[in-house]
mmCIF file of C-alpha atoms and ligand atoms in Angstrom:
data_model
loop_
_atom_site.group_PDB
_atom_site.id
_atom_site.type_symbol
_atom_site.label_atom_id
_atom_site.label_comp_id
_atom_site.label_asym_id
_atom_site.label_seq_id
_atom_site.Cartn_x
_atom_site.Cartn_y
_atom_site.Cartn_z
ATOM 1 C CA UNK M 1251 -22.530 -21.909 -16.906
ATOM 2 C CA UNK M 1252 -20.182 -19.544 -19.184
ATOM 3 C CA UNK M 1253 -17.569 -18.313 -16.591
ATOM 4 C CA UNK M 1254 -13.961 -16.536 -18.045
ATOM 5 C CA UNK M 1255 -10.990 -17.327 -15.999
ATOM 6 C CA UNK M 1256 -7.948 -16.384 -15.263
ATOM 7 C CA UNK M 1257 -4.878 -17.626 -13.476
ATOM 8 C CA UNK M 1258 -2.328 -15.673 -11.944
ATOM 9 C CA UNK M 1259 1.081 -16.582 -10.836
ATOM 10 C CA UNK M 1260 4.859 -17.194 -10.802
ATOM 11 C CA UNK M 1261 6.435 -19.648 -12.948
ATOM 12 C CA UNK M 1262 5.963 -23.355 -11.254
ATOM 13 C CA UNK M 1263 3.160 -22.242 -8.925
ATOM 14 C CA UNK M 1264 1.505 -24.489 -10.688
ATOM 15 C CA UNK M 1265 -1.305 -22.829 -13.039
ATOM 16 C CA UNK M 1266 -1.099 -26.029 -15.219
ATOM 17 C CA UNK M 1267 -1.338 -28.226 -12.973
ATOM 18 C CA UNK M 1268 -4.641 -26.278 -11.528
ATOM 19 C CA UNK M 1269 -6.072 -25.580 -14.823
ATOM 20 C CA UNK M 1270 -6.911 -28.807 -16.512
ATOM 21 C CA UNK M 1271 -8.338 -29.650 -13.337
ATOM 22 C CA UNK M 1272 -10.481 -26.716 -13.108
ATOM 23 C CA UNK M 1273 -11.198 -26.452 -17.376
ATOM 24 C CA UNK M 1274 -12.601 -30.319 -16.704
ATOM 25 C CA UNK M 1275 -14.824 -29.499 -13.839
ATOM 26 C CA UNK M 1276 -16.256 -26.206 -15.195
ATOM 27 C CA UNK M 1277 -16.603 -27.183 -18.855
ATOM 28 C CA UNK M 1278 -14.747 -24.180 -20.155
ATOM 29 C CA UNK M 1279 -11.426 -24.106 -22.854
ATOM 30 C CA UNK M 1280 -8.268 -24.469 -21.047
ATOM 31 C CA UNK M 1281 -5.713 -21.827 -22.995
ATOM 32 C CA UNK M 1282 -2.399 -22.113 -22.175
ATOM 33 C CA UNK M 1283 -0.233 -20.076 -24.009
ATOM 34 C CA UNK M 1284 2.959 -21.204 -23.155
ATOM 35 C CA UNK M 1285 1.474 -24.695 -24.392
ATOM 36 C CA UNK M 1286 0.373 -23.548 -27.084
ATOM 37 C CA UNK M 1287 3.823 -21.474 -28.180
ATOM 38 C CA UNK M 1288 5.459 -25.080 -27.150
ATOM 39 C CA UNK M 1289 3.712 -26.808 -29.608
ATOM 40 C CA UNK M 1290 3.903 -24.590 -32.200
ATOM 41 C CA UNK M 1291 8.059 -24.350 -32.144
ATOM 42 C CA UNK M 1292 7.928 -28.080 -31.830
ATOM 43 C CA UNK M 1293 5.985 -27.801 -35.409
ATOM 44 C CA UNK M 1294 8.376 -24.987 -36.846
ATOM 45 C CA UNK M 1295 5.442 -22.744 -37.380
ATOM 46 C CA UNK M 1296 5.444 -19.130 -38.171
ATOM 47 C CA UNK M 1297 4.937 -18.319 -35.072
ATOM 48 C CA UNK M 1298 6.985 -21.049 -33.789
ATOM 49 C CA UNK M 1299 9.519 -19.469 -34.839
ATOM 50 C CA UNK M 1300 8.718 -16.172 -34.003
ATOM 51 C CA UNK M 1301 8.638 -17.792 -30.403
ATOM 52 C CA UNK M 1302 10.978 -19.349 -30.140
ATOM 53 C CA UNK M 1303 14.591 -17.799 -28.852
ATOM 54 C CA UNK M 1304 11.952 -15.696 -26.573
ATOM 55 C CA UNK M 1305 11.115 -18.941 -25.268
ATOM 56 C CA UNK M 1306 14.384 -20.326 -24.654
ATOM 57 C CA UNK M 1307 15.543 -16.995 -22.881
ATOM 58 C CA UNK M 1308 12.503 -16.457 -20.902
ATOM 59 C CA UNK M 1309 11.748 -13.598 -21.829
ATOM 60 C CA UNK M 1310 8.522 -12.572 -23.062
ATOM 61 C CA UNK M 1311 6.929 -13.507 -26.631
ATOM 62 C CA UNK M 1312 5.639 -10.325 -28.429
ATOM 63 C CA UNK M 1313 2.514 -8.782 -27.101
ATOM 64 C CA UNK M 1314 0.518 -8.579 -30.556
ATOM 65 C CA UNK M 1315 2.027 -12.141 -31.441
ATOM 66 C CA UNK M 1316 0.789 -13.417 -28.210
ATOM 67 C CA UNK M 1317 -2.552 -11.688 -28.008
ATOM 68 C CA UNK M 1318 -3.765 -12.489 -31.554
ATOM 69 C CA UNK M 1319 -3.161 -16.144 -30.966
ATOM 70 C CA UNK M 1320 -4.768 -15.788 -28.104
ATOM 71 C CA UNK M 1321 -7.896 -13.728 -29.317
ATOM 72 C CA UNK M 1322 -9.020 -16.683 -31.573
ATOM 73 C CA UNK M 1323 -9.062 -18.981 -29.481
ATOM 74 C CA UNK M 1324 -10.908 -16.727 -26.752
ATOM 75 C CA UNK M 1325 -13.446 -15.984 -30.000
ATOM 76 C CA UNK M 1326 -14.180 -20.003 -30.336
ATOM 77 C CA UNK M 1327 -14.755 -20.859 -26.557
ATOM 78 C CA UNK M 1328 -18.063 -20.260 -26.282
ATOM 79 C CA UNK M 1329 -18.847 -22.113 -23.086
ATOM 80 C CA UNK M 1330 -15.699 -20.045 -21.373
ATOM 81 C CA UNK M 1331 -12.400 -19.809 -20.648
ATOM 82 C CA UNK M 1332 -9.896 -20.395 -19.016
ATOM 83 C CA UNK M 1333 -6.364 -18.344 -19.243
ATOM 84 C CA UNK M 1334 -3.307 -19.704 -17.638
ATOM 85 C CA UNK M 1335 -0.062 -17.673 -19.156
ATOM 86 C CA UNK M 1336 -2.393 -14.808 -20.720
ATOM 87 C CA UNK M 1337 -2.239 -12.156 -19.808
ATOM 88 C CA UNK M 1338 1.116 -11.601 -18.514
ATOM 89 C CA UNK M 1339 2.201 -7.567 -18.825
ATOM 90 C CA UNK M 1340 -0.601 -4.645 -18.117
ATOM 91 C CA UNK M 1341 -0.063 -4.223 -21.965
ATOM 92 C CA UNK M 1342 -2.011 -7.733 -22.622
ATOM 93 C CA UNK M 1343 -4.280 -7.392 -19.746
ATOM 94 C CA UNK M 1344 -5.446 -4.311 -20.965
ATOM 95 C CA UNK M 1345 -5.616 -5.761 -24.793
ATOM 96 C CA UNK M 1346 -7.699 -8.332 -22.913
ATOM 97 C CA UNK M 1347 -10.148 -5.828 -21.488
ATOM 98 C CA UNK M 1348 -11.358 -4.690 -24.167
ATOM 99 C CA UNK M 1349 -11.973 -8.683 -26.161
ATOM 100 C CA UNK M 1350 -13.667 -9.661 -22.698
ATOM 101 C CA UNK M 1351 -15.443 -9.463 -19.855
ATOM 102 C CA UNK M 1352 -13.256 -11.688 -17.247
ATOM 103 C CA UNK M 1353 -15.189 -13.066 -13.799
ATOM 104 C CA UNK M 1354 -12.713 -14.284 -11.450
ATOM 105 C CA UNK M 1355 -8.977 -13.709 -11.396
ATOM 106 C CA UNK M 1356 -6.534 -16.114 -9.571
ATOM 107 C CA UNK M 1357 -3.895 -15.376 -7.826
ATOM 108 C CA UNK M 1358 -1.427 -18.095 -7.006
ATOM 109 C CA UNK M 1359 1.507 -17.749 -4.450
ATOM 110 C CA UNK M 1360 4.372 -19.542 -3.157
ATOM 111 C CA UNK M 1361 7.571 -18.331 -2.700
ATOM 112 C CA UNK M 1362 11.098 -18.854 -5.545
ATOM 113 C CA UNK M 1363 12.463 -21.864 -2.839
ATOM 114 C CA UNK M 1364 8.989 -23.885 -3.383
ATOM 115 C CA UNK M 1365 8.880 -23.010 -7.658
ATOM 116 C CA UNK M 1366 11.858 -23.853 -8.384
ATOM 117 C CA UNK M 1367 12.339 -27.043 -6.318
ATOM 118 C CA UNK M 1368 8.598 -27.378 -8.995
ATOM 119 C CA UNK M 1369 10.236 -26.594 -11.627
ATOM 120 C CA UNK M 1370 13.278 -28.873 -10.839
ATOM 121 C CA UNK M 1371 11.023 -32.171 -10.827
ATOM 122 C CA UNK M 1372 8.822 -31.513 -13.692
ATOM 123 C CA UNK M 1373 8.277 -33.784 -16.785
ATOM 124 C CA UNK M 1374 6.294 -32.915 -19.622
ATOM 125 C CA UNK M 1375 4.324 -34.831 -21.939
ATOM 126 C CA UNK M 1376 5.458 -34.531 -24.576
ATOM 127 C CA UNK M 1377 2.171 -35.607 -27.127
ATOM 128 C CA UNK M 1378 -1.084 -34.883 -24.548
ATOM 129 C CA UNK M 1379 1.554 -32.002 -22.294
ATOM 130 C CA UNK M 1380 0.531 -34.005 -19.356
ATOM 131 C CA UNK M 1381 2.048 -32.466 -16.337
ATOM 132 C CA UNK M 1382 4.308 -34.399 -13.935
ATOM 133 C CA UNK M 1383 6.579 -34.140 -11.089
ATOM 134 C CA UNK M 1384 9.451 -37.013 -10.232
ATOM 135 C CA UNK M 1385 8.050 -36.060 -6.144
ATOM 136 C CA UNK M 1386 5.121 -34.848 -6.333
ATOM 137 C CA UNK M 1387 3.428 -36.185 -9.016
ATOM 138 C CA UNK M 1388 5.483 -39.333 -10.539
ATOM 139 C CA UNK M 1389 4.151 -41.319 -13.146
ATOM 140 C CA UNK M 1390 3.100 -45.338 -12.382
ATOM 141 C CA UNK M 1391 5.854 -45.692 -15.104
ATOM 142 C CA UNK M 1392 9.585 -43.791 -15.178
ATOM 143 C CA UNK M 1393 9.471 -41.425 -17.907
ATOM 144 C CA UNK M 1394 6.248 -42.535 -19.506
ATOM 145 C CA UNK M 1395 2.734 -40.733 -19.602
ATOM 146 C CA UNK M 1396 0.514 -42.463 -17.774
ATOM 147 C CA UNK M 1397 -2.701 -40.950 -20.186
ATOM 148 C CA UNK M 1398 -1.135 -41.345 -23.436
ATOM 149 C CA UNK M 1399 2.010 -43.316 -23.303
ATOM 150 C CA UNK M 1400 4.317 -40.998 -25.125
ATOM 151 C CA UNK M 1401 7.804 -40.074 -23.287
ATOM 152 C CA UNK M 1402 8.324 -37.304 -21.253
ATOM 153 C CA UNK M 1403 10.384 -34.523 -21.197
ATOM 154 C CA UNK M 1404 12.479 -31.373 -19.443
ATOM 155 C CA UNK M 1405 11.722 -28.007 -20.905
ATOM 156 C CA UNK M 1406 13.775 -26.361 -23.068
ATOM 157 C CA UNK M 1407 13.601 -23.194 -20.300
ATOM 158 C CA UNK M 1408 13.864 -24.982 -17.166
ATOM 159 C CA UNK M 1409 17.333 -24.732 -16.991
ATOM 160 C CA UNK M 1410 18.788 -22.569 -13.748
ATOM 161 C CA UNK M 1411 19.897 -19.608 -15.730
ATOM 162 C CA UNK M 1412 16.848 -19.649 -17.891
ATOM 163 C CA UNK M 1413 14.518 -20.308 -13.880
ATOM 164 C CA UNK M 1414 15.678 -17.548 -12.927
ATOM 165 C CA UNK M 1415 15.083 -14.785 -15.628
ATOM 166 C CA UNK M 1416 11.733 -16.357 -15.816
ATOM 167 C CA UNK M 1417 11.158 -15.392 -12.503
ATOM 168 C CA UNK M 1418 12.968 -11.852 -12.694
ATOM 169 C CA UNK M 1419 10.412 -11.313 -15.622
ATOM 170 C CA UNK M 1420 7.328 -13.131 -13.241
ATOM 171 C CA UNK M 1421 8.672 -9.709 -10.716
ATOM 172 C CA UNK M 1422 8.805 -7.000 -13.142
ATOM 173 C CA UNK M 1423 6.058 -6.940 -15.747
ATOM 174 C CA UNK M 1424 3.462 -9.799 -14.261
ATOM 175 C CA UNK M 1425 3.544 -9.134 -10.851
ATOM 176 C CA UNK M 1426 2.026 -5.982 -11.233
ATOM 177 C CA UNK M 1427 -1.198 -6.961 -12.196
ATOM 178 C CA UNK M 1428 -1.762 -8.445 -9.303
ATOM 179 C CA UNK M 1429 -2.755 -4.721 -8.331
ATOM 180 C CA UNK M 1430 -4.503 -4.155 -11.565
ATOM 181 C CA UNK M 1431 -6.630 -7.050 -11.119
ATOM 182 C CA UNK M 1432 -7.474 -6.278 -6.975
ATOM 183 C CA UNK M 1433 -8.550 -2.509 -8.539
ATOM 184 C CA UNK M 1434 -10.539 -4.350 -10.653
ATOM 185 C CA UNK M 1435 -12.117 -6.179 -7.780
ATOM 186 C CA UNK M 1436 -11.797 -9.344 -9.352
ATOM 187 C CA UNK M 1437 -8.901 -10.804 -7.898
ATOM 188 C CA UNK M 1438 -8.541 -13.223 -5.010
ATOM 189 C CA UNK M 1439 -5.550 -15.157 -3.556
ATOM 190 C CA UNK M 1440 -4.678 -18.856 -3.492
ATOM 191 C CA UNK M 1441 -2.239 -20.486 -1.562
ATOM 192 C CA UNK M 1442 0.032 -22.369 -3.933
ATOM 193 C CA UNK M 1443 1.964 -24.178 -1.456
ATOM 194 C CA UNK M 1444 -0.494 -26.365 -0.368
ATOM 195 C CA UNK M 1445 -0.356 -29.284 -1.718
ATOM 196 C CA UNK M 1446 -2.631 -30.245 -5.023
ATOM 197 C CA UNK M 1447 -6.040 -31.129 -3.753
ATOM 198 C CA UNK M 1448 -5.952 -28.651 -1.402
ATOM 199 C CA UNK M 1449 -4.971 -25.585 -3.699
ATOM 200 C CA UNK M 1450 -8.114 -27.155 -6.506
ATOM 201 C CA UNK M 1451 -10.692 -26.770 -3.371
ATOM 202 C CA UNK M 1452 -9.513 -23.419 -2.756
ATOM 203 C CA UNK M 1453 -10.248 -22.507 -6.194
ATOM 204 C CA UNK M 1454 -13.008 -24.238 -5.734
ATOM 205 C CA UNK M 1455 -14.482 -22.489 -2.691
ATOM 206 C CA UNK M 1456 -14.279 -18.909 -4.792
ATOM 207 C CA UNK M 1457 -15.197 -20.005 -7.663
ATOM 208 C CA UNK M 1458 -18.536 -22.056 -6.609
ATOM 209 C CA UNK M 1459 -19.330 -25.612 -7.393
ATOM 210 C CA UNK M 1460 -20.631 -25.828 -10.501
ATOM 211 C CA UNK M 1461 -23.261 -28.080 -12.369
HETATM 212 P P1 AP5 D 808 4.107 -20.977 -19.476
HETATM 213 O O1 AP5 D 808 4.440 -21.885 -20.218
HETATM 214 O O2 AP5 D 808 3.111 -19.826 -19.392
HETATM 215 O O3 AP5 D 808 5.164 -20.725 -17.940
HETATM 216 P P2 AP5 D 808 4.943 -20.060 -16.877
HETATM 217 O O4 AP5 D 808 3.729 -19.475 -16.416
HETATM 218 O O5 AP5 D 808 6.512 -19.678 -16.284
HETATM 219 O O6 AP5 D 808 4.478 -21.659 -15.837
HETATM 220 P P3 AP5 D 808 4.711 -22.718 -16.085
HETATM 221 O O7 AP5 D 808 4.338 -23.350 -17.208
HETATM 222 O O8 AP5 D 808 6.305 -23.221 -16.184
HETATM 223 O O9 AP5 D 808 4.325 -23.440 -15.074
HETATM 224 P P4 AP5 D 808 2.894 -23.326 -13.754
HETATM 225 O O10 AP5 D 808 2.949 -22.301 -13.249
HETATM 226 O O11 AP5 D 808 1.977 -23.797 -14.961
HETATM 227 O O12 AP5 D 808 3.030 -24.540 -13.309
HETATM 228 P P5 AP5 D 808 2.730 -26.573 -13.283
HETATM 229 O O13 AP5 D 808 1.571 -26.986 -13.566
HETATM 230 O O14 AP5 D 808 3.649 -26.983 -14.581
HETATM 231 O O15 AP5 D 808 5.494 -19.563 -20.418
HETATM 232 C C1 AP5 D 808 6.570 -20.237 -21.300
HETATM 233 C C2 AP5 D 808 6.782 -18.665 -21.649
HETATM 234 O O16 AP5 D 808 6.130 -19.020 -23.244
HETATM 235 C C3 AP5 D 808 7.674 -17.847 -21.137
HETATM 236 O O17 AP5 D 808 8.619 -17.535 -20.560
HETATM 237 C C4 AP5 D 808 7.605 -17.086 -22.553
HETATM 238 O O18 AP5 D 808 8.795 -16.872 -22.944
HETATM 239 C C5 AP5 D 808 6.110 -17.570 -23.652
HETATM 240 N N1 AP5 D 808 4.889 -16.981 -22.573
HETATM 241 C C6 AP5 D 808 3.874 -17.608 -22.401
HETATM 242 N N2 AP5 D 808 2.937 -16.966 -21.938
HETATM 243 C C7 AP5 D 808 3.557 -15.334 -22.938
HETATM 244 C C8 AP5 D 808 2.607 -14.582 -22.643
HETATM 245 N N3 AP5 D 808 1.014 -14.245 -22.400
HETATM 246 N N4 AP5 D 808 2.994 -13.189 -23.318
HETATM 247 C C9 AP5 D 808 4.227 -13.601 -23.591
HETATM 248 N N5 AP5 D 808 5.287 -14.589 -23.761
HETATM 249 C C10 AP5 D 808 4.466 -15.858 -23.493
HETATM 250 O O19 AP5 D 808 3.603 -26.847 -11.985
HETATM 251 C C11 AP5 D 808 5.752 -26.781 -12.192
HETATM 252 C C12 AP5 D 808 5.861 -28.315 -11.131
HETATM 253 O O20 AP5 D 808 5.037 -28.133 -10.126
HETATM 254 C C13 AP5 D 808 4.701 -29.804 -11.794
HETATM 255 O O21 AP5 D 808 6.069 -30.355 -12.037
HETATM 256 C C14 AP5 D 808 4.093 -30.201 -11.448
HETATM 257 O O22 AP5 D 808 3.216 -31.423 -11.052
HETATM 258 C C15 AP5 D 808 4.345 -29.725 -9.978
HETATM 259 N N6 AP5 D 808 3.056 -29.548 -8.931
HETATM 260 C C16 AP5 D 808 2.466 -28.194 -8.774
HETATM 261 N N7 AP5 D 808 1.086 -28.205 -8.104
HETATM 262 C C17 AP5 D 808 1.602 -28.861 -7.531
HETATM 263 C C18 AP5 D 808 1.665 -28.683 -6.217
HETATM 264 N N8 AP5 D 808 0.657 -28.091 -5.466
HETATM 265 N N9 AP5 D 808 2.305 -29.090 -5.077
HETATM 266 C C19 AP5 D 808 3.389 -30.170 -5.331
HETATM 267 N N10 AP5 D 808 3.741 -30.134 -6.650
HETATM 268 C C20 AP5 D 808 2.972 -29.214 -7.678
#
């Protein structure tokens, strides 16, 4: 079933965690702009060098850089896609509209206190990007990924100052997309404060059972 899905929501709301589950269930390509940027930064590619200072400070990477990166991945996603981290402002949403039709936008909502607690306990796999949490999703062995056995790390944009900046950027630039997509009649609200299984189940109720 071809389906093009966008996940919206503040940093730490659980978009990446749920995106992995939904992309498997619906057999669509998971496109995480944050993961792609971090991989490019780690490999010191031209794109990574351009993006590093923005990502490390919690600011948005310039629209043309991100939109070009997303376009090539959408073009390759013949079975549909799940966008996690894009669009992030109205200019990006308009650019996306010019590229492809979106079927569903899931708006993850969770208060500041919840997302700060989630971000402060997050651990990410260096190799496969699997996401853990020291309290809610602990790995079987401390500091080691259950899936690929690589080491876990804390992202460079998880310091308290950068988290505050990212939340501010979300409020100013990304939150207006809630109205943008509500007006387009594509938006469904998801209560992201629930436990992970319940959040996934709410998303499936919106998207349908799939094949
Ligand atoms: P990006 O990587 O997209 O970060 P983000 O949107 O800020 O979101 P996060 O990845 O921090 O959180 P998440 O919602 O995915 O939560 P997660 O599932 O990890 O972007 C990073 C940077 O890249 C940006 O600041 C910007 O510089 C740049 N960038 C990216 N896209 C861009 C764009 N389009 N334009 C310009 N710049 C761009 O979960 C968080 C934690 O909570 C985990 O530990 C998890 O285990 C836990 N958890 C998840 N769900 C639950 C739950 N229900 N209950 C308990 N714990 C939970």
